[in-house]
Amino acid sequence: MQRVTVAIANDATLVKGMNQLQVLMGKSEGFVTYTTPRWQDSNGNLYYVSSGNWTQEQIDGATDTDAYTEELDGMEENFPDLFPLLDITAITAAQTAFTWDVPAAPDRVSAVIENDAQVSVVILGLTPVQEDEE
Amino acid sequence: MSKINLSRAARIKTQAGELRALKIAEHGKWAISPWNDLSRLLLPGATKLAFYWADPRFWFQDVAGTIPVTAPGQPIRRWVSVAPGTPALVQPTNADFAPVSRRWPKTGRFNLLNALTEIPTVGGSWGVTGGTMVNGLLTENTANSAHNTFSLGSNNAWSPNLPIGTRVHLSMWVKAVGDTTTAQIAFGATNFGTGSFANFDLVTGDVAATGCNASMVPEDGGWRLLADAVTTATASAGAAFALCLTNNNFAAGRVPAYAGSGRQLEWGKVQISLSEHPYQRVASVNDITEAGVTDVWSAFFDGVGDWLQSEVAVDLTASGQLSLFAGAKKLSDAAQGTLAELSINAPSASYTGSFILRAPQTAGGNDFMIYNRGATGSQNSQAIGLPAPLPAVISGLSDLSDVARIRANGTLRTTTAAVFGGGNYRSDILYVGRRAGSTLPFNGMLQSLIIRGGDLPDNATVIETETIINDVWGAY
């Protein structure tokens, strides 16, 4: 297991694809992982970020569009509510845009393998969006 | 004997001993666990007790609670309350947003040994095989190599040459660089045989020791690795130890051979004791003066996206008084962190009867904070002077019809004015680790979180509660 930190550009297709990929990876039970972009780059572009321990299989599968064929076949049985919402095109777009070891950018999914998530967001060039408290 | 002359560690021990003696007198035996004692202490008079204690028996890797947490490094997606009738905390969205189980010796404590050196550049009696060592950065060759190791060489004054049966202690700081996830300490074959080594998982904090004792403690963004082994031969030559990269194989055998991949490890000070008594001195309250440090579980929040929330609302509507206890450790003061918050936005006037436990309250604030919102007013109570990464036991004692107090590490820090305007606490979702599961992520460890509605406990009960938590967490 290695800690992987992912930054997804604020792009509807990429977000949709990554939400669905997370279910195929077995990390989520719904297409709800990325709901609000809470991180930003130096130009103010917004990103969705997650960080957690991934297996080598999950790491390898992030960019392999054939990696989750079995899981896709099992979606109708295992996730009957989600199955009608599956969008293979979006998943493929997210995997194609998935790039390791590069700063976050508005046209891609960037990911870093690093033990410390705080270091990872620095590598990705991101800072949290400041919240104004009432 | 006057307690004034005792070290702080000794005082803690004495308090714990007195507590145990009291328990024995009261109940005829010491309770089987700290959470049982805390329940017995805090349940009487409570209108609600939401009580989360870091231990695998209360943790599951899935929301439904069918896959138990069994080892460090696993996601905690369900954290069951010790007290009946209060909801579990769950991570409803994704395993990557779940805090991770951790286990290590009591936070912040390690032993100072009697020999200390800085890692030098290559040369002298330090040797590297299969890699390079430059300014504390160990880099494995990219070509195939027998193994990658950095040894304290045979001519060094610290080579053992000790009687058989001498226990030798090592303590060293390391930090993974790039994708490195594992390191190994191998004791030298000449003096210790070939059966003493330990593998360290630099991601999860897990340790696998063979023929030796080993543990690891987070420190300065890396890890302090501790290991000790007994000499099996008296020899004047031979390396004292080797530090190996194991191709990220946590299950690797001693000094594994593998193809080089260029992995790196940052390496700092090394401390070595060649005697049976490695505990040489106490330099701060974080040092210990006795052998044997118990380990402690905690939930690690990454400060990026991890959070939990109560499965249903925590109903605190029966009282306007709230006691809050937490054993926690901030890893950073760089940004506001939400340890716990009742409702999605306690500072909003729409959420009267809310509270927040923050660590820290302000970026760079070196503080913990408890916030309360009553019927008409709200106020912070801050405990300052607690910079990351020190562990802490925090207590908040709040009365919406009176004042709120925050205690840290056994002492009262701040008392607010009576500004809340009365009212009771609310029934709402409790968020742990991020505000509303969305913003202000907490970066650090949570060992315990106790939220108790009902009349505030007396001072003796508060101190006893803090002492039990600290006895496990080791904050002060």
Coordinates of C-alpha atoms in Angstrom, one line a residue:
Chain A
M1 CA 0.0 0.0 0.0
Q2 CA 1.2 3.5 -0.9
R3 CA -0.4 6.8 -0.2
V4 CA -1.7 8.4 -3.4
T5 CA -2.9 11.9 -3.5
V6 CA -5.1 12.8 -6.5
A7 CA -6.1 16.3 -7.8
I8 CA -8.9 16.4 -10.4
A9 CA -9.4 19.5 -12.5
N10 CA -12.8 21.2 -12.2
D11 CA -14.0 19.5 -15.4
A12 CA -17.4 17.8 -15.4
T13 CA -16.3 14.8 -17.4
L14 CA -13.1 14.2 -15.5
V15 CA -14.9 14.5 -12.1
K16 CA -17.7 12.1 -13.3
G17 CA -15.2 9.6 -14.6
M18 CA -13.1 9.7 -11.4
N19 CA -16.2 9.3 -9.2
Q20 CA -17.1 6.2 -11.2
L21 CA -13.5 4.9 -11.3
Q22 CA -13.4 5.1 -7.5
V23 CA -16.3 2.6 -7.3
L24 CA -14.6 0.3 -9.8
M25 CA -11.5 0.5 -7.6
G26 CA -13.5 -0.7 -4.6
K27 CA -12.9 2.5 -2.6
S28 CA -16.4 3.9 -2.7
E29 CA -20.0 2.6 -2.9
G30 CA -21.4 5.6 -4.7
F31 CA -20.5 8.2 -7.4
V32 CA -20.1 10.8 -4.6
T33 CA -16.4 10.9 -3.8
Y34 CA -15.7 14.3 -5.4
T35 CA -18.5 16.7 -4.7
T36 CA -16.9 20.1 -4.1
P37 CA -13.6 21.5 -5.3
R38 CA -11.8 22.7 -2.1
W39 CA -8.3 23.3 -3.5
Q40 CA -6.9 25.8 -5.9
D41 CA -3.7 26.4 -7.9
S42 CA -1.8 29.6 -8.1
N43 CA -4.1 30.8 -10.9
G44 CA -7.2 30.2 -8.9
N45 CA -8.3 27.1 -10.8
L46 CA -10.3 24.8 -8.6
Y47 CA -9.6 21.1 -7.9
Y48 CA -11.1 18.1 -6.2
V49 CA -8.5 16.3 -4.0
S50 CA -8.4 13.0 -2.2
S51 CA -5.6 11.1 -0.5
G52 CA -5.4 7.5 0.7
N53 CA -3.5 4.2 0.6
W54 CA -3.7 2.4 -2.7
T55 CA -2.6 -1.1 -3.6
Q56 CA -0.2 -1.6 -6.5
E57 CA -3.1 -3.0 -8.5
Q58 CA -5.0 0.2 -8.0
I59 CA -2.0 2.3 -8.9
D60 CA -1.4 0.3 -12.1
G61 CA -5.1 0.4 -12.9
A62 CA -5.5 4.1 -12.7
T63 CA -4.2 4.6 -16.2
D64 CA -5.1 1.2 -17.7
T65 CA -8.4 1.4 -19.5
D66 CA -8.7 -2.3 -19.6
A67 CA -8.0 -2.8 -15.9
Y68 CA -11.6 -2.9 -14.6
T69 CA -13.3 -5.0 -17.2
E70 CA -14.5 -7.5 -14.6
E71 CA -15.7 -4.9 -12.3
L72 CA -17.6 -3.2 -15.1
D73 CA -19.2 -6.6 -15.9
G74 CA -20.2 -7.0 -12.3
M75 CA -21.7 -3.5 -11.8
E76 CA -25.2 -4.4 -12.8
E77 CA -25.3 -7.2 -10.1
N78 CA -23.3 -5.4 -7.4
F79 CA -24.5 -1.9 -7.8
P80 CA -27.9 -2.1 -9.5
D81 CA -28.7 1.5 -8.6
L82 CA -25.5 2.8 -10.1
F83 CA -25.4 0.7 -13.2
P84 CA -27.8 2.8 -15.3
L85 CA -25.6 5.9 -14.5
L86 CA -22.3 4.3 -15.7
D87 CA -20.5 6.4 -18.2
I88 CA -17.7 4.5 -19.8
T89 CA -16.7 7.4 -21.9
A90 CA -16.1 9.6 -18.8
I91 CA -14.2 6.8 -17.0
T92 CA -11.9 6.4 -20.1
A93 CA -11.5 10.1 -20.3
A94 CA -10.4 10.3 -16.6
Q95 CA -8.0 7.4 -17.0
T96 CA -6.5 8.9 -20.1
A97 CA -6.1 12.3 -18.4
F98 CA -4.6 10.6 -15.3
T99 CA -0.9 11.7 -15.0
W100 CA 1.6 10.8 -12.3
D101 CA 4.1 13.2 -10.8
V102 CA 3.0 16.5 -12.4
P103 CA 1.5 19.6 -10.9
A104 CA -2.3 19.9 -11.0
A105 CA -3.6 21.5 -14.2
P106 CA -7.1 22.4 -15.5
D107 CA -7.0 19.7 -18.2
R108 CA -6.0 16.6 -16.2
V109 CA -6.0 14.3 -13.2
S110 CA -2.7 14.6 -11.4
A111 CA -1.5 12.2 -8.8
V112 CA 1.5 11.8 -6.5
I113 CA 2.8 8.9 -4.6
E114 CA 4.2 10.3 -1.3
N115 CA 3.8 9.3 2.3
D116 CA 2.8 12.7 3.5
A117 CA -0.4 14.1 2.0
Q118 CA 0.7 17.6 3.1
V119 CA 3.8 17.2 0.9
S120 CA 1.8 15.9 -1.9
V121 CA -0.5 18.9 -2.2
V122 CA 2.6 21.1 -2.3
I123 CA 4.0 19.0 -5.2
L124 CA 0.6 19.3 -6.9
G125 CA 0.9 23.1 -6.4
L126 CA -2.3 23.4 -4.5
T127 CA -3.6 25.3 -1.5
P128 CA -6.9 25.0 0.3
V129 CA -9.7 27.4 -0.7
Q130 CA -10.1 29.8 2.2
E131 CA -13.5 29.7 3.9
D132 CA -15.1 32.8 5.4
E133 CA -16.7 31.9 8.7
E134 CA -20.0 33.5 9.7
Chain B
M1 CA 7.9 12.5 49.9
S2 CA 7.2 15.8 48.3
K3 CA 5.8 15.7 44.7
I4 CA 7.7 18.9 44.0
N5 CA 10.9 16.9 43.8
L6 CA 9.5 14.4 41.3
S7 CA 9.9 14.7 37.6
R8 CA 6.7 15.3 35.6
A9 CA 6.8 11.7 34.3
A10 CA 7.2 10.4 37.8
R11 CA 4.2 12.6 38.9
I12 CA 2.1 11.2 36.2
K13 CA 3.1 7.7 37.2
T14 CA 2.3 8.5 40.8
Q15 CA -1.1 9.9 39.9
A16 CA -1.9 6.8 37.9
G17 CA -0.7 4.6 40.8
E18 CA -2.9 6.5 43.3
L19 CA -5.8 6.2 40.9
R20 CA -5.3 2.5 40.6
A21 CA -5.1 2.2 44.4
L22 CA -8.3 4.1 44.7
K23 CA -10.0 1.9 42.2
I24 CA -8.8 -1.2 44.0
A25 CA -10.2 0.2 47.2
E26 CA -13.5 1.1 45.6
H27 CA -14.1 -1.9 43.4
G28 CA -11.8 -4.6 44.7
K29 CA -9.9 -4.7 41.4
W30 CA -8.6 -2.4 38.7
A31 CA -10.9 -2.3 35.7
I32 CA -10.1 -4.2 32.6
S33 CA -9.7 -1.2 30.4
P34 CA -9.4 2.6 30.5
W35 CA -12.6 3.0 28.5
N36 CA -14.5 0.9 31.1
D37 CA -13.2 3.2 33.8
L38 CA -14.0 6.3 31.9
S39 CA -17.5 5.0 31.3
R40 CA -18.0 4.3 34.9
L41 CA -16.6 7.8 35.7
L42 CA -18.7 9.8 33.2
L43 CA -21.9 7.9 32.7
P44 CA -23.5 8.9 36.1
G45 CA -25.5 12.1 35.5
A46 CA -24.9 12.2 31.8
T47 CA -27.8 12.9 29.5
K48 CA -25.7 11.7 26.5
L49 CA -22.3 10.2 26.2
A50 CA -20.7 9.9 22.8
F51 CA -17.4 8.2 23.5
Y52 CA -14.9 7.3 20.8
W53 CA -11.7 5.4 21.9
A54 CA -9.0 4.5 19.5
D55 CA -8.7 0.7 19.5
P56 CA -9.2 -1.9 16.7
R57 CA -12.1 -3.4 18.7
F58 CA -14.1 -0.3 17.9
W59 CA -13.0 0.1 14.3
F60 CA -14.2 -1.3 11.0
Q61 CA -12.9 -0.9 7.5
D62 CA -16.4 -0.6 6.0
V63 CA -19.4 1.5 6.8
A64 CA -21.6 -1.5 7.5
G65 CA -19.2 -2.8 10.2
T66 CA -18.4 -6.2 8.7
I67 CA -14.6 -5.9 8.1
P68 CA -12.7 -5.2 11.3
V69 CA -9.6 -3.2 11.5
T70 CA -6.8 -5.6 12.4
A71 CA -3.6 -3.8 11.8
P72 CA -2.0 -0.3 11.4
G73 CA -2.5 1.4 8.1
Q74 CA -6.1 0.3 7.5
P75 CA -8.9 2.8 6.8
I76 CA -11.4 3.5 9.6
R77 CA -14.8 3.8 8.0
R78 CA -16.8 2.9 11.1
W79 CA -15.8 3.9 14.7
V80 CA -18.3 2.5 17.2
S81 CA -19.0 4.5 20.4
V82 CA -18.0 2.9 23.6
A83 CA -21.2 4.1 25.3
P84 CA -24.4 2.5 24.3
G85 CA -27.2 4.5 22.6
T86 CA -24.9 6.9 20.8
P87 CA -24.2 6.7 17.1
A88 CA -21.1 5.4 15.4
L89 CA -18.8 7.7 13.4
V90 CA -18.7 6.7 9.8
Q91 CA -16.9 7.7 6.6
P92 CA -19.8 7.6 4.2
T93 CA -18.1 8.5 1.0
N94 CA -14.8 6.9 0.2
A95 CA -12.0 4.9 1.8
D96 CA -9.5 7.6 0.8
F97 CA -11.4 10.0 3.0
A98 CA -11.2 7.7 6.0
P99 CA -8.6 8.2 8.7
V100 CA -6.0 5.5 9.0
S101 CA -5.3 3.3 12.0
R102 CA -1.9 3.9 13.7
R103 CA -0.1 2.3 16.5
W104 CA 3.2 3.3 18.0
P105 CA 4.9 4.0 21.4
K106 CA 3.3 6.7 23.4
T107 CA 3.4 9.8 21.4
G108 CA 6.4 12.1 21.6
R109 CA 8.4 9.8 23.8
F110 CA 11.7 8.2 22.9
N111 CA 14.9 7.4 24.6
L112 CA 18.1 9.4 24.5
L113 CA 21.0 7.1 24.1
N114 CA 24.5 7.7 25.2
A115 CA 26.3 7.8 21.8
L116 CA 25.2 10.3 19.2
T117 CA 26.5 11.0 15.7
E118 CA 25.4 13.0 12.6
I119 CA 25.3 11.0 9.5
P120 CA 28.4 12.0 7.5
T121 CA 29.1 12.0 3.8
V122 CA 30.7 8.8 2.5
G123 CA 34.1 8.2 4.0
G124 CA 35.9 7.3 7.1
S125 CA 34.7 4.2 8.7
W126 CA 31.2 4.5 7.3
G127 CA 30.5 2.3 4.4
V128 CA 27.9 2.1 1.7
T129 CA 27.2 -0.9 -0.5
G130 CA 25.0 -0.7 -3.6
G131 CA 24.4 3.0 -3.3
T132 CA 25.7 6.4 -2.3
M133 CA 25.4 8.5 0.9
V134 CA 25.7 12.2 0.4
N135 CA 24.8 14.7 3.0
G136 CA 22.4 12.4 4.8
L137 CA 20.7 11.2 1.6
L138 CA 21.1 7.5 1.0
T139 CA 20.5 6.7 -2.7
E140 CA 20.4 3.2 -4.0
N141 CA 22.1 2.4 -7.3
T142 CA 20.0 2.1 -10.3
A143 CA 22.1 -0.8 -11.6
N144 CA 21.6 -4.2 -10.1
S145 CA 23.2 -4.4 -6.7
A146 CA 23.7 -7.1 -4.1
H147 CA 21.8 -5.0 -1.6
N148 CA 21.6 -1.4 -0.4
T149 CA 23.1 -0.8 3.0
F150 CA 24.8 1.8 5.0
S151 CA 26.9 0.4 7.8
L152 CA 28.6 1.7 10.8
G153 CA 32.0 0.2 9.9
S154 CA 34.3 -2.1 11.7
N155 CA 37.0 0.5 12.5
N156 CA 34.5 2.8 14.2
A157 CA 35.0 3.3 17.9
W158 CA 31.4 2.1 18.3
S159 CA 31.9 -1.3 16.9
P160 CA 30.6 -3.6 19.6
N161 CA 33.5 -5.7 20.9
L162 CA 31.1 -6.4 23.8
P163 CA 30.6 -9.5 26.0
I164 CA 28.1 -12.0 24.7
G165 CA 24.6 -11.2 25.9
T166 CA 25.0 -7.4 25.9
R167 CA 21.9 -5.6 24.7
V168 CA 22.7 -2.9 22.1
H169 CA 20.2 -0.1 21.4
L170 CA 19.9 1.9 18.2
S171 CA 17.8 5.0 17.6
M172 CA 17.8 6.8 14.3
W173 CA 15.7 9.3 12.4
V174 CA 14.8 8.6 8.8
K175 CA 12.4 10.0 6.2
A176 CA 11.2 8.4 3.1
V177 CA 12.0 10.2 -0.2
G178 CA 10.0 9.7 -3.3
D179 CA 8.2 6.3 -3.5
T180 CA 10.3 4.7 -0.8
T181 CA 8.0 2.9 1.7
T182 CA 10.1 0.6 3.8
A183 CA 13.4 0.5 5.6
Q184 CA 15.3 -2.2 7.5
I185 CA 17.7 -2.1 10.4
A186 CA 19.9 -5.2 10.3
F187 CA 22.2 -5.9 13.2
G188 CA 25.7 -6.9 12.2
A189 CA 26.2 -10.6 11.6
T190 CA 29.6 -10.7 13.3
N191 CA 28.3 -9.6 16.6
F192 CA 24.7 -10.5 16.5
G193 CA 24.4 -13.4 14.1
T194 CA 22.2 -13.3 11.0
G195 CA 18.9 -13.5 12.7
S196 CA 18.4 -10.0 14.1
F197 CA 16.6 -7.4 11.9
A198 CA 13.5 -5.3 11.7
N199 CA 11.4 -3.9 8.8
F200 CA 9.7 -0.6 9.2
D201 CA 6.8 0.5 7.1
L202 CA 7.3 4.3 6.7
V203 CA 3.7 4.8 5.5
T204 CA 1.7 3.0 8.1
G205 CA 4.1 2.9 11.1
D206 CA 4.0 -0.9 11.2
V207 CA 7.0 -2.8 12.4
A208 CA 8.0 -6.4 11.8
A209 CA 10.9 -7.4 14.1
T210 CA 12.8 -10.7 13.9
G211 CA 15.3 -11.6 16.7
C212 CA 15.2 -8.1 18.1
N213 CA 12.9 -5.5 19.6
A214 CA 11.8 -2.6 17.4
S215 CA 9.4 0.3 17.3
M216 CA 8.9 3.6 15.5
V217 CA 7.7 7.0 16.4
P218 CA 6.7 9.9 14.1
E219 CA 9.1 12.8 14.3
D220 CA 9.8 15.9 12.3
G221 CA 8.0 14.7 9.2
G222 CA 9.8 11.4 9.3
W223 CA 10.2 8.6 11.8
R224 CA 12.4 7.7 14.7
L225 CA 13.3 4.0 14.4
L226 CA 14.2 2.2 17.6
A227 CA 15.7 -1.3 17.8
D228 CA 17.6 -3.4 20.2
A229 CA 19.3 -6.8 20.0
V230 CA 21.6 -8.9 22.1
T231 CA 25.2 -9.8 21.0
T232 CA 25.8 -13.4 20.3
A233 CA 29.6 -13.2 19.9
T234 CA 32.4 -11.0 21.2
A235 CA 34.1 -9.5 18.3
S236 CA 36.3 -6.5 17.8
A237 CA 35.4 -6.1 14.2
G238 CA 32.3 -6.1 12.1
A239 CA 29.6 -3.6 11.4
A240 CA 27.4 -2.6 14.2
F241 CA 24.3 -2.4 12.0
A242 CA 23.1 -1.7 8.5
L243 CA 20.3 0.3 7.1
C244 CA 18.7 -1.3 4.1
L245 CA 16.1 -0.3 1.5
T246 CA 14.1 -3.4 0.8
N247 CA 12.6 -2.7 -2.7
N248 CA 9.5 -1.6 -0.8
N249 CA 9.1 -5.2 0.4
F250 CA 7.9 -5.1 4.0
A251 CA 8.2 -8.8 4.2
A252 CA 11.9 -8.8 3.1
G253 CA 14.4 -11.0 4.9
R254 CA 17.6 -9.7 6.4
V255 CA 19.7 -7.5 4.0
P256 CA 17.7 -8.5 0.9
A257 CA 19.3 -8.8 -2.5
Y258 CA 17.4 -7.1 -5.3
A259 CA 17.7 -5.2 -8.5
G260 CA 18.5 -1.5 -7.9
S261 CA 15.8 1.0 -8.5
G262 CA 17.3 4.3 -7.3
R263 CA 15.1 4.6 -4.2
Q264 CA 16.2 7.1 -1.6
L265 CA 16.0 7.6 2.2
E266 CA 16.9 10.7 4.2
W267 CA 18.8 9.9 7.3
G268 CA 19.5 12.0 10.3
K269 CA 21.1 11.5 13.6
V270 CA 22.0 8.1 15.0
Q271 CA 22.1 7.3 18.6
I272 CA 23.7 4.1 19.9
S273 CA 23.9 2.6 23.3
L274 CA 26.3 -0.3 23.9
S275 CA 25.2 -0.9 27.4
E276 CA 22.2 -2.4 29.2
H277 CA 21.1 1.0 30.3
P278 CA 20.1 3.1 27.3
Y279 CA 18.1 5.7 29.1
Q280 CA 20.8 8.2 29.9
R281 CA 19.1 11.4 30.6
V282 CA 15.9 13.4 30.5
A283 CA 16.1 16.5 28.4
S284 CA 12.5 17.4 28.2
V285 CA 9.1 16.4 29.4
N286 CA 8.8 14.2 26.3
D287 CA 11.6 11.9 27.4
I288 CA 11.1 9.0 29.7
T289 CA 13.3 7.7 32.5
E290 CA 12.4 4.1 32.6
A291 CA 12.5 1.1 30.2
G292 CA 9.3 -0.1 28.6
V293 CA 7.1 2.2 26.6
T294 CA 3.6 1.0 25.9
D295 CA 2.1 1.5 22.5
V296 CA -1.0 3.4 21.7
W297 CA -3.6 3.3 18.9
S298 CA -4.8 6.4 17.2
A299 CA -6.7 7.5 14.1
F300 CA -4.5 9.5 11.7
F301 CA -6.2 12.3 9.7
D302 CA -4.2 13.4 6.7
G303 CA -5.1 17.1 6.8
V304 CA -6.3 16.9 3.2
G305 CA -9.6 15.0 3.0
D306 CA -10.1 12.7 5.9
W307 CA -13.2 13.0 8.0
L308 CA -15.9 11.0 9.9
Q309 CA -19.4 11.9 10.8
S310 CA -22.0 10.5 13.2
E311 CA -24.3 8.0 11.5
V312 CA -27.3 9.9 12.9
A313 CA -27.6 13.1 15.0
V314 CA -26.0 13.2 18.4
D315 CA -28.8 14.4 20.6
L316 CA -27.6 16.8 23.2
T317 CA -30.9 18.7 23.6
A318 CA -31.4 17.6 27.2
S319 CA -28.8 19.9 28.6
G320 CA -27.1 23.3 28.2
Q321 CA -23.9 21.9 29.7
L322 CA -21.3 20.0 27.9
S323 CA -18.0 18.2 28.8
L324 CA -15.6 17.4 26.1
F325 CA -12.4 15.4 26.4
A326 CA -9.9 14.6 23.7
G327 CA -6.5 13.0 23.4
A328 CA -5.0 14.3 20.2
K329 CA -1.9 15.4 18.4
K330 CA -1.6 18.1 15.8
L331 CA 1.0 17.5 13.2
S332 CA 0.9 21.0 11.9
D333 CA -0.2 24.5 12.9
A334 CA -0.1 25.7 9.3
A335 CA -3.9 25.8 8.8
Q336 CA -7.1 25.7 10.8
G337 CA -8.1 22.1 11.6
T338 CA -11.5 20.9 12.7
L339 CA -11.2 18.0 15.2
A340 CA -14.9 18.0 16.0
E341 CA -17.9 20.1 15.2
L342 CA -21.6 19.6 15.9
S343 CA -23.6 20.8 12.9
I344 CA -22.3 21.9 9.5
N345 CA -21.4 25.4 10.6
A346 CA -21.4 26.1 14.3
P347 CA -20.4 29.8 13.9
S348 CA -23.6 30.4 12.0
A349 CA -26.4 31.9 14.0
S350 CA -28.6 29.3 12.4
Y351 CA -27.0 26.6 14.5
T352 CA -27.5 27.5 18.1
G353 CA -26.3 24.9 20.6
S354 CA -23.3 23.9 18.4
F355 CA -19.7 23.5 19.4
I356 CA -16.3 23.1 17.7
L357 CA -13.1 21.6 18.9
R358 CA -10.3 23.0 16.7
A359 CA -6.6 22.2 16.3
P360 CA -5.4 24.7 15.7
Q361 CA -7.9 27.6 15.7
T362 CA -5.7 29.9 13.7
A363 CA -3.0 29.3 11.1
G364 CA 0.2 29.4 13.0
G365 CA -1.7 29.8 16.3
N366 CA 0.0 26.9 18.1
D367 CA -3.3 26.4 19.9
F368 CA -6.4 24.3 20.5
M369 CA -9.8 25.9 20.7
I370 CA -13.3 25.1 21.9
Y371 CA -16.1 27.2 20.6
N372 CA -19.7 27.3 21.8
R373 CA -22.8 28.9 20.4
G374 CA -25.7 29.5 22.9
A375 CA -29.1 31.0 22.4
T376 CA -27.8 34.5 21.8
G377 CA -24.0 34.5 21.9
S378 CA -20.9 32.6 21.1
Q379 CA -17.3 32.6 22.2
N380 CA -13.9 30.9 21.7
S381 CA -11.9 29.3 24.5
Q382 CA -8.3 28.9 23.5
A383 CA -5.4 27.0 24.9
I384 CA -2.3 28.6 23.5
G385 CA 1.3 27.7 23.6
L386 CA 0.8 24.1 22.3
P387 CA 2.7 24.0 19.1
A388 CA 2.6 21.0 16.8
P389 CA 3.6 18.3 16.9
L390 CA 3.2 17.9 20.7
P391 CA 0.4 15.6 21.9
A392 CA -2.2 17.0 24.2
V393 CA -5.1 16.1 26.4
I394 CA -7.8 18.7 25.9
S395 CA -10.9 19.3 28.1
G396 CA -13.7 21.6 27.5
L397 CA -16.3 22.4 30.2
S398 CA -19.0 24.6 28.9
D399 CA -22.2 25.9 30.4
L400 CA -24.4 27.9 28.0
S401 CA -25.9 29.7 30.9
D402 CA -22.6 30.5 32.4
V403 CA -19.0 30.3 31.3
A404 CA -16.9 27.9 29.3
R405 CA -13.5 26.6 30.3
I406 CA -10.7 24.9 28.3
R407 CA -8.1 22.8 30.0
A408 CA -4.9 21.4 28.3
N409 CA -2.6 18.8 29.6
G410 CA -4.0 19.0 33.1
T411 CA -4.2 22.8 33.6
L412 CA -6.9 25.4 33.1
R413 CA -6.0 27.6 30.2
T414 CA -8.9 30.0 29.6
T415 CA -12.3 30.8 31.0
T416 CA -14.7 32.8 28.8
A417 CA -17.2 35.5 29.8
A418 CA -20.8 34.4 30.3
V419 CA -21.9 35.5 26.8
F420 CA -23.8 32.5 25.5
G421 CA -27.3 33.5 26.6
G422 CA -28.4 30.1 27.8
G423 CA -30.3 27.5 25.8
N424 CA -29.4 23.8 25.4
Y425 CA -27.1 22.1 23.0
R426 CA -28.7 20.8 19.8
S427 CA -29.3 17.5 18.1
D428 CA -27.2 17.4 15.0
I429 CA -24.6 15.5 13.0
L430 CA -21.1 15.4 14.6
Y431 CA -18.3 15.9 12.2
V432 CA -14.8 14.8 13.1
G433 CA -11.7 15.7 11.0
R434 CA -13.3 18.3 8.7
R435 CA -16.0 20.9 8.9
A436 CA -19.2 19.4 7.4
G437 CA -17.0 16.8 5.8
S438 CA -15.8 19.5 3.5
T439 CA -13.3 22.1 4.7
L440 CA -10.7 23.0 7.4
P441 CA -9.2 19.5 7.5
F442 CA -7.4 18.4 10.7
N443 CA -3.9 17.1 10.3
G444 CA -2.9 14.8 13.1
M445 CA -3.9 11.9 15.4
L446 CA -7.0 11.4 17.5
Q447 CA -6.7 8.9 20.3
S448 CA -10.0 9.7 22.1
L449 CA -13.0 11.9 21.8
I450 CA -15.6 12.0 24.6
I451 CA -18.7 14.3 24.4
R452 CA -20.8 14.3 27.5
G453 CA -24.1 16.1 27.8
G454 CA -25.4 16.8 31.3
D455 CA -24.3 18.6 34.5
L456 CA -20.6 19.3 34.4
P457 CA -18.5 16.8 36.4
D458 CA -16.7 18.1 39.5
N459 CA -13.1 19.0 39.3
A460 CA -11.8 15.7 40.8
T461 CA -13.7 13.8 38.1
V462 CA -12.3 16.0 35.4
I463 CA -8.8 15.5 36.6
E464 CA -9.3 11.7 36.9
T465 CA -10.7 11.6 33.4
E466 CA -7.7 13.5 32.0
T467 CA -5.3 11.3 34.0
I468 CA -6.7 8.1 32.5
I469 CA -6.5 9.5 29.0
N470 CA -3.0 10.7 29.6
D471 CA -2.0 7.4 31.1
V472 CA -2.7 5.9 27.7
W473 CA -1.8 8.9 25.4
G474 CA 1.3 10.2 27.2
A475 CA 0.8 13.8 26.5
Y476 CA 2.2 15.3 29.6

